[in-house]
Amino acid sequence: MTEEKPLKLRGWASPFVYPTALFIRDYLLEHGEGYAQEMWRQLKKAREGRNVCTCEGFKRNYIYILKKLGLIEEARREPVPGQPNWHERRYYRIVPGKEDLSDEWTNPQKVWKMKRYGYYKHKPTS
């Protein structure tokens, strides 16, 4: 017996994928706080394996930028149970007053690049 592979759809035929930053926002609103790997695992489960980056990419592309935009902050650090030599888990929460849906939550990479460099897609020509 062969195992059926899930159908890979592209373009307009593909199902809607809930934006990652909004998923993080809703996760933190529901749970209060969470660490990056925990949120990444829930995202992977919610998307059923579709369009999910690595955990390291998740931290680099979303957690870092959301922190720099002032949307989330580190709540506490805790040692990993049973792993004393590992780095501590960093738990994050939404900064009070930043819970409302905004352009920063819907497209954080674009907002970050605009704030940092002054342009989004192409560098303006002089």
mmCIF file of N, CA and C in Angstrom:
data_model
loop_
_atom_site.group_PDB
_atom_site.id
_atom_site.type_symbol
_atom_site.label_atom_id
_atom_site.label_comp_id
_atom_site.label_asym_id
_atom_site.label_seq_id
_atom_site.Cartn_x
_atom_site.Cartn_y
_atom_site.Cartn_z
ATOM 1 N N MET A 1 0.834 -1.183 0.000
ATOM 2 C CA MET A 1 0.000 0.000 0.000
ATOM 3 C C MET A 1 0.877 1.244 0.000
ATOM 4 N N THR A 2 0.485 2.188 -0.793
ATOM 5 C CA THR A 2 1.231 3.437 -0.839
ATOM 6 C C THR A 2 0.479 4.508 -0.063
ATOM 7 N N GLU A 3 1.259 5.308 0.598
ATOM 8 C CA GLU A 3 0.671 6.400 1.372
ATOM 9 C C GLU A 3 0.436 7.586 0.452
ATOM 10 N N GLU A 4 -0.758 8.150 0.510
ATOM 11 C CA GLU A 4 -1.080 9.287 -0.348
ATOM 12 C C GLU A 4 -0.417 10.549 0.179
ATOM 13 N N LYS A 5 0.211 11.272 -0.726
ATOM 14 C CA LYS A 5 0.828 12.542 -0.358
ATOM 15 C C LYS A 5 -0.229 13.638 -0.446
ATOM 16 N N PRO A 6 -0.148 14.627 0.441
ATOM 17 C CA PRO A 6 -1.118 15.721 0.350
ATOM 18 C C PRO A 6 -0.933 16.487 -0.957
ATOM 19 N N LEU A 7 -2.035 16.917 -1.513
ATOM 20 C CA LEU A 7 -2.028 17.662 -2.765
ATOM 21 C C LEU A 7 -1.381 19.027 -2.549
ATOM 22 N N LYS A 8 -0.410 19.372 -3.393
ATOM 23 C CA LYS A 8 0.247 20.674 -3.294
ATOM 24 C C LYS A 8 -0.385 21.616 -4.302
ATOM 25 N N LEU A 9 -1.079 22.602 -3.793
ATOM 26 C CA LEU A 9 -1.734 23.584 -4.645
ATOM 27 C C LEU A 9 -0.938 24.875 -4.619
ATOM 28 N N ARG A 10 -0.907 25.557 -5.751
ATOM 29 C CA ARG A 10 -0.164 26.811 -5.845
ATOM 30 C C ARG A 10 -1.064 27.913 -6.385
ATOM 31 N N GLY A 11 -0.670 29.142 -6.111
ATOM 32 C CA GLY A 11 -1.392 30.287 -6.647
ATOM 33 C C GLY A 11 -2.794 30.407 -6.073
ATOM 34 N N TRP A 12 -3.756 30.740 -6.934
ATOM 35 C CA TRP A 12 -5.134 30.969 -6.488
ATOM 36 C C TRP A 12 -5.788 29.714 -5.950
ATOM 37 N N ALA A 13 -5.309 28.547 -6.355
ATOM 38 C CA ALA A 13 -5.914 27.295 -5.896
ATOM 39 C C ALA A 13 -5.490 26.926 -4.480
ATOM 40 N N SER A 14 -4.424 27.547 -3.976
ATOM 41 C CA SER A 14 -3.931 27.182 -2.651
ATOM 42 C C SER A 14 -4.857 27.731 -1.566
ATOM 43 N N PRO A 15 -4.940 27.019 -0.451
ATOM 44 C CA PRO A 15 -5.803 27.490 0.637
ATOM 45 C C PRO A 15 -5.202 28.724 1.303
ATOM 46 N N PHE A 16 -6.057 29.507 1.962
ATOM 47 C CA PHE A 16 -5.595 30.708 2.653
ATOM 48 C C PHE A 16 -4.671 30.304 3.796
ATOM 49 N N VAL A 17 -3.548 30.949 3.894
ATOM 50 C CA VAL A 17 -2.608 30.701 4.978
ATOM 51 C C VAL A 17 -2.665 31.896 5.918
ATOM 52 N N TYR A 18 -3.009 31.627 7.156
ATOM 53 C CA TYR A 18 -3.108 32.660 8.180
ATOM 54 C C TYR A 18 -1.734 33.294 8.384
ATOM 55 N N PRO A 19 -1.592 34.607 8.261
ATOM 56 C CA PRO A 19 -0.283 35.248 8.401
ATOM 57 C C PRO A 19 0.378 34.923 9.745
ATOM 58 N N THR A 20 1.662 34.667 9.705
ATOM 59 C CA THR A 20 2.405 34.218 10.881
ATOM 60 C C THR A 20 2.366 35.229 12.019
ATOM 61 N N ALA A 21 2.555 36.499 11.726
ATOM 62 C CA ALA A 21 2.556 37.514 12.787
ATOM 63 C C ALA A 21 1.189 37.589 13.477
ATOM 64 N N LEU A 22 0.114 37.444 12.712
ATOM 65 C CA LEU A 22 -1.223 37.449 13.320
ATOM 66 C C LEU A 22 -1.435 36.195 14.163
ATOM 67 N N PHE A 23 -0.866 35.072 13.712
ATOM 68 C CA PHE A 23 -0.943 33.847 14.502
ATOM 69 C C PHE A 23 -0.240 34.055 15.848
ATOM 70 N N ILE A 24 0.949 34.663 15.821
ATOM 71 C CA ILE A 24 1.698 34.925 17.057
ATOM 72 C C ILE A 24 0.886 35.835 17.976
ATOM 73 N N ARG A 25 0.293 36.883 17.419
ATOM 74 C CA ARG A 25 -0.525 37.820 18.198
ATOM 75 C C ARG A 25 -1.685 37.091 18.866
ATOM 76 N N ASP A 26 -2.426 36.312 18.075
ATOM 77 C CA ASP A 26 -3.580 35.604 18.622
ATOM 78 C C ASP A 26 -3.159 34.547 19.643
ATOM 79 N N TYR A 27 -2.033 33.894 19.403
ATOM 80 C CA TYR A 27 -1.526 32.895 20.348
ATOM 81 C C TYR A 27 -1.204 33.558 21.688
ATOM 82 N N LEU A 28 -0.505 34.683 21.634
ATOM 83 C CA LEU A 28 -0.133 35.367 22.871
ATOM 84 C C LEU A 28 -1.343 35.982 23.571
ATOM 85 N N LEU A 29 -2.330 36.443 22.812
ATOM 86 C CA LEU A 29 -3.555 36.951 23.438
ATOM 87 C C LEU A 29 -4.298 35.824 24.151
ATOM 88 N N GLU A 30 -4.292 34.645 23.551
ATOM 89 C CA GLU A 30 -5.004 33.502 24.136
ATOM 90 C C GLU A 30 -4.269 32.923 25.342
ATOM 91 N N HIS A 31 -2.944 32.777 25.240
ATOM 92 C CA HIS A 31 -2.173 32.107 26.285
ATOM 93 C C HIS A 31 -1.463 33.061 27.251
ATOM 94 N N GLY A 32 -1.409 34.332 26.933
ATOM 95 C CA GLY A 32 -0.725 35.285 27.802
ATOM 96 C C GLY A 32 0.750 35.421 27.491
ATOM 97 N N GLU A 33 1.448 34.299 27.430
ATOM 98 C CA GLU A 33 2.867 34.300 27.077
ATOM 99 C C GLU A 33 3.243 32.943 26.501
ATOM 100 N N GLY A 34 4.382 32.901 25.837
ATOM 101 C CA GLY A 34 4.854 31.650 25.256
ATOM 102 C C GLY A 34 6.272 31.813 24.753
ATOM 103 N N TYR A 35 6.970 30.678 24.614
ATOM 104 C CA TYR A 35 8.325 30.737 24.070
ATOM 105 C C TYR A 35 8.286 30.396 22.586
ATOM 106 N N ALA A 36 9.340 30.766 21.861
ATOM 107 C CA ALA A 36 9.340 30.707 20.397
ATOM 108 C C ALA A 36 9.054 29.311 19.853
ATOM 109 N N GLN A 37 9.707 28.291 20.394
ATOM 110 C CA GLN A 37 9.518 26.946 19.852
ATOM 111 C C GLN A 37 8.091 26.445 20.075
ATOM 112 N N GLU A 38 7.507 26.801 21.188
ATOM 113 C CA GLU A 38 6.124 26.436 21.489
ATOM 114 C C GLU A 38 5.173 27.060 20.462
ATOM 115 N N MET A 39 5.368 28.348 20.167
ATOM 116 C CA MET A 39 4.524 29.026 19.176
ATOM 117 C C MET A 39 4.744 28.441 17.791
ATOM 118 N N TRP A 40 5.997 28.125 17.444
ATOM 119 C CA TRP A 40 6.318 27.545 16.140
ATOM 120 C C TRP A 40 5.648 26.184 15.970
ATOM 121 N N ARG A 41 5.677 25.357 17.019
ATOM 122 C CA ARG A 41 5.027 24.033 16.947
ATOM 123 C C ARG A 41 3.520 24.171 16.726
ATOM 124 N N GLN A 42 2.896 25.121 17.411
ATOM 125 C CA GLN A 42 1.459 25.326 17.233
ATOM 126 C C GLN A 42 1.145 25.852 15.835
ATOM 127 N N LEU A 43 2.011 26.710 15.305
ATOM 128 C CA LEU A 43 1.842 27.212 13.942
ATOM 129 C C LEU A 43 1.938 26.064 12.948
ATOM 130 N N LYS A 44 2.913 25.200 13.140
ATOM 131 C CA LYS A 44 3.112 24.041 12.266
ATOM 132 C C LYS A 44 1.884 23.123 12.306
ATOM 133 N N LYS A 45 1.349 22.929 13.504
ATOM 134 C CA LYS A 45 0.161 22.088 13.660
ATOM 135 C C LYS A 45 -1.059 22.741 13.003
ATOM 136 N N ALA A 46 -1.200 24.047 13.175
ATOM 137 C CA ALA A 46 -2.349 24.764 12.607
ATOM 138 C C ALA A 46 -2.317 24.763 11.086
ATOM 139 N N ARG A 47 -1.137 24.850 10.519
ATOM 140 C CA ARG A 47 -1.016 24.879 9.055
ATOM 141 C C ARG A 47 -0.916 23.494 8.439
ATOM 142 N N GLU A 48 -0.933 22.474 9.260
ATOM 143 C CA GLU A 48 -0.878 21.083 8.791
ATOM 144 C C GLU A 48 0.316 20.858 7.871
ATOM 145 N N GLY A 49 1.458 21.448 8.210
ATOM 146 C CA GLY A 49 2.682 21.241 7.451
ATOM 147 C C GLY A 49 2.849 22.113 6.222
ATOM 148 N N ARG A 50 1.886 22.962 5.919
ATOM 149 C CA ARG A 50 1.995 23.818 4.724
ATOM 150 C C ARG A 50 2.729 25.108 5.063
ATOM 151 N N ASN A 51 3.676 25.473 4.218
ATOM 152 C CA ASN A 51 4.346 26.778 4.288
ATOM 153 C C ASN A 51 4.846 27.148 5.683
ATOM 154 N N VAL A 52 5.580 26.260 6.308
ATOM 155 C CA VAL A 52 6.109 26.548 7.630
ATOM 156 C C VAL A 52 7.632 26.610 7.549
ATOM 157 N N CYS A 53 8.195 27.682 8.064
ATOM 158 C CA CYS A 53 9.648 27.843 8.069
ATOM 159 C C CYS A 53 10.258 26.987 9.181
ATOM 160 N N THR A 54 11.567 27.024 9.307
ATOM 161 C CA THR A 54 12.225 26.330 10.410
ATOM 162 C C THR A 54 12.027 27.137 11.688
ATOM 163 N N CYS A 55 12.292 26.506 12.809
ATOM 164 C CA CYS A 55 12.152 27.213 14.087
ATOM 165 C C CYS A 55 13.144 28.372 14.167
ATOM 166 N N GLU A 56 14.351 28.162 13.664
ATOM 167 C CA GLU A 56 15.361 29.229 13.679
ATOM 168 C C GLU A 56 14.922 30.403 12.804
ATOM 169 N N GLY A 57 14.358 30.104 11.633
ATOM 170 C CA GLY A 57 13.844 31.155 10.760
ATOM 171 C C GLY A 57 12.670 31.887 11.391
ATOM 172 N N PHE A 58 11.839 31.155 12.119
ATOM 173 C CA PHE A 58 10.703 31.737 12.833
ATOM 174 C C PHE A 58 11.197 32.767 13.847
ATOM 175 N N LYS A 59 12.232 32.398 14.600
ATOM 176 C CA LYS A 59 12.783 33.321 15.597
ATOM 177 C C LYS A 59 13.423 34.535 14.930
ATOM 178 N N ARG A 60 14.158 34.286 13.849
ATOM 179 C CA ARG A 60 14.881 35.363 13.183
ATOM 180 C C ARG A 60 13.940 36.306 12.440
ATOM 181 N N ASN A 61 12.955 35.745 11.750
ATOM 182 C CA ASN A 61 12.093 36.556 10.891
ATOM 183 C C ASN A 61 10.886 37.155 11.600
ATOM 184 N N TYR A 62 10.458 36.571 12.682
ATOM 185 C CA TYR A 62 9.254 37.077 13.344
ATOM 186 C C TYR A 62 9.515 37.561 14.765
ATOM 187 N N ILE A 63 10.046 36.715 15.625
ATOM 188 C CA ILE A 63 10.241 37.116 17.018
ATOM 189 C C ILE A 63 11.164 38.339 17.098
ATOM 190 N N TYR A 64 12.280 38.303 16.382
ATOM 191 C CA TYR A 64 13.239 39.417 16.398
ATOM 192 C C TYR A 64 12.585 40.715 15.922
ATOM 193 N N ILE A 65 11.879 40.650 14.798
ATOM 194 C CA ILE A 65 11.277 41.865 14.233
ATOM 195 C C ILE A 65 10.138 42.377 15.114
ATOM 196 N N LEU A 66 9.312 41.487 15.643
ATOM 197 C CA LEU A 66 8.230 41.919 16.528
ATOM 198 C C LEU A 66 8.792 42.577 17.790
ATOM 199 N N LYS A 67 9.929 42.073 18.282
ATOM 200 C CA LYS A 67 10.585 42.719 19.427
ATOM 201 C C LYS A 67 11.098 44.100 19.047
ATOM 202 N N LYS A 68 11.743 44.219 17.896
ATOM 203 C CA LYS A 68 12.291 45.508 17.463
ATOM 204 C C LYS A 68 11.191 46.537 17.209
ATOM 205 N N LEU A 69 10.021 46.077 16.755
ATOM 206 C CA LEU A 69 8.897 46.993 16.531
ATOM 207 C C LEU A 69 8.184 47.359 17.832
ATOM 208 N N GLY A 70 8.554 46.716 18.931
ATOM 209 C CA GLY A 70 7.945 47.019 20.222
ATOM 210 C C GLY A 70 6.577 46.396 20.409
ATOM 211 N N LEU A 71 6.280 45.327 19.668
ATOM 212 C CA LEU A 71 4.981 44.662 19.799
ATOM 213 C C LEU A 71 5.003 43.572 20.865
ATOM 214 N N ILE A 72 6.148 42.899 21.012
ATOM 215 C CA ILE A 72 6.278 41.878 22.048
ATOM 216 C C ILE A 72 7.511 42.190 22.884
ATOM 217 N N GLU A 73 7.528 41.635 24.089
ATOM 218 C CA GLU A 73 8.668 41.820 24.977
ATOM 219 C C GLU A 73 8.936 40.520 25.717
ATOM 220 N N GLU A 74 10.154 40.389 26.209
ATOM 221 C CA GLU A 74 10.513 39.204 26.972
ATOM 222 C C GLU A 74 9.854 39.296 28.342
ATOM 223 N N ALA A 75 9.119 38.252 28.714
ATOM 224 C CA ALA A 75 8.422 38.245 29.993
ATOM 225 C C ALA A 75 9.286 37.629 31.091
ATOM 226 N N ARG A 76 9.946 36.515 30.763
ATOM 227 C CA ARG A 76 10.779 35.830 31.755
ATOM 228 C C ARG A 76 11.659 34.811 31.049
ATOM 229 N N ARG A 77 12.608 34.265 31.798
ATOM 230 C CA ARG A 77 13.464 33.188 31.308
ATOM 231 C C ARG A 77 13.351 32.023 32.274
ATOM 232 N N GLU A 78 13.399 30.820 31.709
ATOM 233 C CA GLU A 78 13.280 29.615 32.511
ATOM 234 C C GLU A 78 14.224 28.559 31.979
ATOM 235 N N PRO A 79 14.873 27.783 32.845
ATOM 236 C CA PRO A 79 15.712 26.697 32.342
ATOM 237 C C PRO A 79 14.849 25.611 31.693
ATOM 238 N N VAL A 80 15.421 24.928 30.701
ATOM 239 C CA VAL A 80 14.708 23.848 30.021
ATOM 240 C C VAL A 80 14.707 22.635 30.948
ATOM 241 N N PRO A 81 13.535 22.069 31.260
ATOM 242 C CA PRO A 81 13.481 20.925 32.171
ATOM 243 C C PRO A 81 14.304 19.741 31.643
ATOM 244 N N GLY A 82 15.176 19.213 32.488
ATOM 245 C CA GLY A 82 15.976 18.047 32.127
ATOM 246 C C GLY A 82 17.180 18.349 31.257
ATOM 247 N N GLN A 83 17.400 19.604 30.910
ATOM 248 C CA GLN A 83 18.527 19.993 30.049
ATOM 249 C C GLN A 83 19.263 21.176 30.686
ATOM 250 N N PRO A 84 20.072 20.933 31.701
ATOM 251 C CA PRO A 84 20.717 22.049 32.404
ATOM 252 C C PRO A 84 21.751 22.808 31.575
ATOM 253 N N ASN A 85 22.303 22.191 30.536
ATOM 254 C CA ASN A 85 23.336 22.853 29.734
ATOM 255 C C ASN A 85 22.771 23.659 28.568
ATOM 256 N N TRP A 86 21.477 23.582 28.329
ATOM 257 C CA TRP A 86 20.870 24.310 27.216
ATOM 258 C C TRP A 86 20.631 25.761 27.610
ATOM 259 N N HIS A 87 20.448 26.610 26.583
ATOM 260 C CA HIS A 87 20.086 28.006 26.851
ATOM 261 C C HIS A 87 18.708 28.051 27.497
ATOM 262 N N GLU A 88 18.467 29.082 28.272
ATOM 263 C CA GLU A 88 17.165 29.243 28.921
ATOM 264 C C GLU A 88 16.082 29.540 27.890
ATOM 265 N N ARG A 89 14.870 29.127 28.191
ATOM 266 C CA ARG A 89 13.727 29.483 27.342
ATOM 267 C C ARG A 89 13.349 30.926 27.640
ATOM 268 N N ARG A 90 13.103 31.666 26.584
ATOM 269 C CA ARG A 90 12.659 33.053 26.736
ATOM 270 C C ARG A 90 11.173 33.107 26.421
ATOM 271 N N TYR A 91 10.406 33.510 27.388
ATOM 272 C CA TYR A 91 8.965 33.635 27.209
ATOM 273 C C TYR A 91 8.650 35.068 26.810
ATOM 274 N N TYR A 92 7.747 35.208 25.839
ATOM 275 C CA TYR A 92 7.374 36.528 25.328
ATOM 276 C C TYR A 92 5.906 36.796 25.601
ATOM 277 N N ARG A 93 5.568 38.075 25.694
ATOM 278 C CA ARG A 93 4.182 38.512 25.841
ATOM 279 C C ARG A 93 3.997 39.771 24.999
ATOM 280 N N ILE A 94 2.756 40.107 24.742
ATOM 281 C CA ILE A 94 2.456 41.326 23.993
ATOM 282 C C ILE A 94 2.643 42.527 24.914
ATOM 283 N N VAL A 95 3.260 43.569 24.387
ATOM 284 C CA VAL A 95 3.453 44.802 25.149
ATOM 285 C C VAL A 95 2.069 45.400 25.422
ATOM 286 N N PRO A 96 1.767 45.764 26.670
ATOM 287 C CA PRO A 96 0.464 46.354 26.967
ATOM 288 C C PRO A 96 0.190 47.568 26.079
ATOM 289 N N GLY A 97 -1.000 47.595 25.500
ATOM 290 C CA GLY A 97 -1.390 48.678 24.606
ATOM 291 C C GLY A 97 -1.139 48.380 23.138
ATOM 292 N N LYS A 98 -0.455 47.283 22.835
ATOM 293 C CA LYS A 98 -0.145 46.924 21.445
ATOM 294 C C LYS A 98 -0.984 45.738 20.958
ATOM 295 N N GLU A 99 -2.062 45.425 21.673
ATOM 296 C CA GLU A 99 -2.885 44.274 21.322
ATOM 297 C C GLU A 99 -3.725 44.505 20.073
ATOM 298 N N ASP A 100 -4.053 45.774 19.795
ATOM 299 C CA ASP A 100 -4.941 46.084 18.675
ATOM 300 C C ASP A 100 -4.301 45.736 17.343
ATOM 301 N N LEU A 101 -5.152 45.309 16.415
ATOM 302 C CA LEU A 101 -4.696 44.962 15.076
ATOM 303 C C LEU A 101 -4.209 46.219 14.367
ATOM 304 N N SER A 102 -3.009 46.164 13.827
ATOM 305 C CA SER A 102 -2.442 47.313 13.124
ATOM 306 C C SER A 102 -1.621 46.812 11.949
ATOM 307 N N ASP A 103 -1.111 47.745 11.156
ATOM 308 C CA ASP A 103 -0.273 47.381 10.018
ATOM 309 C C ASP A 103 0.994 46.668 10.488
ATOM 310 N N GLU A 104 1.469 47.013 11.682
ATOM 311 C CA GLU A 104 2.657 46.347 12.222
ATOM 312 C C GLU A 104 2.406 44.862 12.439
ATOM 313 N N TRP A 105 1.196 44.494 12.847
ATOM 314 C CA TRP A 105 0.879 43.076 13.046
ATOM 315 C C TRP A 105 0.616 42.367 11.723
ATOM 316 N N THR A 106 0.019 43.053 10.766
ATOM 317 C CA THR A 106 -0.327 42.374 9.513
ATOM 318 C C THR A 106 0.870 42.202 8.592
ATOM 319 N N ASN A 107 1.832 43.123 8.624
ATOM 320 C CA ASN A 107 3.006 43.004 7.756
ATOM 321 C C ASN A 107 4.239 43.578 8.463
ATOM 322 N N PRO A 108 4.762 42.855 9.462
ATOM 323 C CA PRO A 108 5.855 43.412 10.259
ATOM 324 C C PRO A 108 7.159 43.620 9.488
ATOM 325 N N GLN A 109 7.462 42.742 8.516
ATOM 326 C CA GLN A 109 8.710 42.911 7.763
ATOM 327 C C GLN A 109 8.702 44.209 6.960
ATOM 328 N N LYS A 110 7.560 44.519 6.364
ATOM 329 C CA LYS A 110 7.443 45.749 5.578
ATOM 330 C C LYS A 110 7.597 46.977 6.481
ATOM 331 N N VAL A 111 6.911 46.979 7.604
ATOM 332 C CA VAL A 111 6.971 48.115 8.530
ATOM 333 C C VAL A 111 8.391 48.281 9.070
ATOM 334 N N TRP A 112 9.046 47.170 9.412
ATOM 335 C CA TRP A 112 10.407 47.221 9.934
ATOM 336 C C TRP A 112 11.367 47.803 8.901
ATOM 337 N N LYS A 113 11.244 47.355 7.659
ATOM 338 C CA LYS A 113 12.145 47.860 6.622
ATOM 339 C C LYS A 113 11.880 49.343 6.350
ATOM 340 N N MET A 114 10.612 49.759 6.369
ATOM 341 C CA MET A 114 10.289 51.176 6.167
ATOM 342 C C MET A 114 10.873 52.023 7.303
ATOM 343 N N LYS A 115 10.752 51.557 8.543
ATOM 344 C CA LYS A 115 11.272 52.316 9.682
ATOM 345 C C LYS A 115 12.794 52.363 9.676
ATOM 346 N N ARG A 116 13.397 51.256 9.316
ATOM 347 C CA ARG A 116 14.853 51.180 9.398
ATOM 348 C C ARG A 116 15.556 51.819 8.207
ATOM 349 N N TYR A 117 15.053 51.547 7.005
ATOM 350 C CA TYR A 117 15.752 51.997 5.802
ATOM 351 C C TYR A 117 15.028 53.093 5.025
ATOM 352 N N GLY A 118 13.755 53.287 5.284
ATOM 353 C CA GLY A 118 13.007 54.325 4.589
ATOM 354 C C GLY A 118 12.400 53.890 3.273
ATOM 355 N N TYR A 119 12.528 52.620 2.919
ATOM 356 C CA TYR A 119 11.906 52.088 1.705
ATOM 357 C C TYR A 119 11.589 50.621 1.939
ATOM 358 N N TYR A 120 10.713 50.063 1.084
ATOM 359 C CA TYR A 120 10.336 48.670 1.282
ATOM 360 C C TYR A 120 10.909 47.758 0.205
ATOM 361 N N LYS A 121 10.490 47.931 -1.031
ATOM 362 C CA LYS A 121 10.907 47.012 -2.094
ATOM 363 C C LYS A 121 12.205 47.415 -2.773
ATOM 364 N N HIS A 122 12.275 48.625 -3.255
ATOM 365 C CA HIS A 122 13.433 49.067 -4.023
ATOM 366 C C HIS A 122 14.019 50.323 -3.407
ATOM 367 N N LYS A 123 15.323 50.385 -3.402
ATOM 368 C CA LYS A 123 15.997 51.564 -2.884
ATOM 369 C C LYS A 123 15.731 52.736 -3.819
ATOM 370 N N PRO A 124 15.297 53.866 -3.281
ATOM 371 C CA PRO A 124 15.025 55.018 -4.150
ATOM 372 C C PRO A 124 16.308 55.486 -4.843
ATOM 373 N N THR A 125 16.172 55.820 -6.099
ATOM 374 C CA THR A 125 17.329 56.318 -6.844
ATOM 375 C C THR A 125 17.502 57.802 -6.588
ATOM 376 N N SER A 126 18.721 58.223 -6.503
ATOM 377 C CA SER A 126 19.006 59.642 -6.223
ATOM 378 C C SER A 126 19.127 60.434 -7.493
#
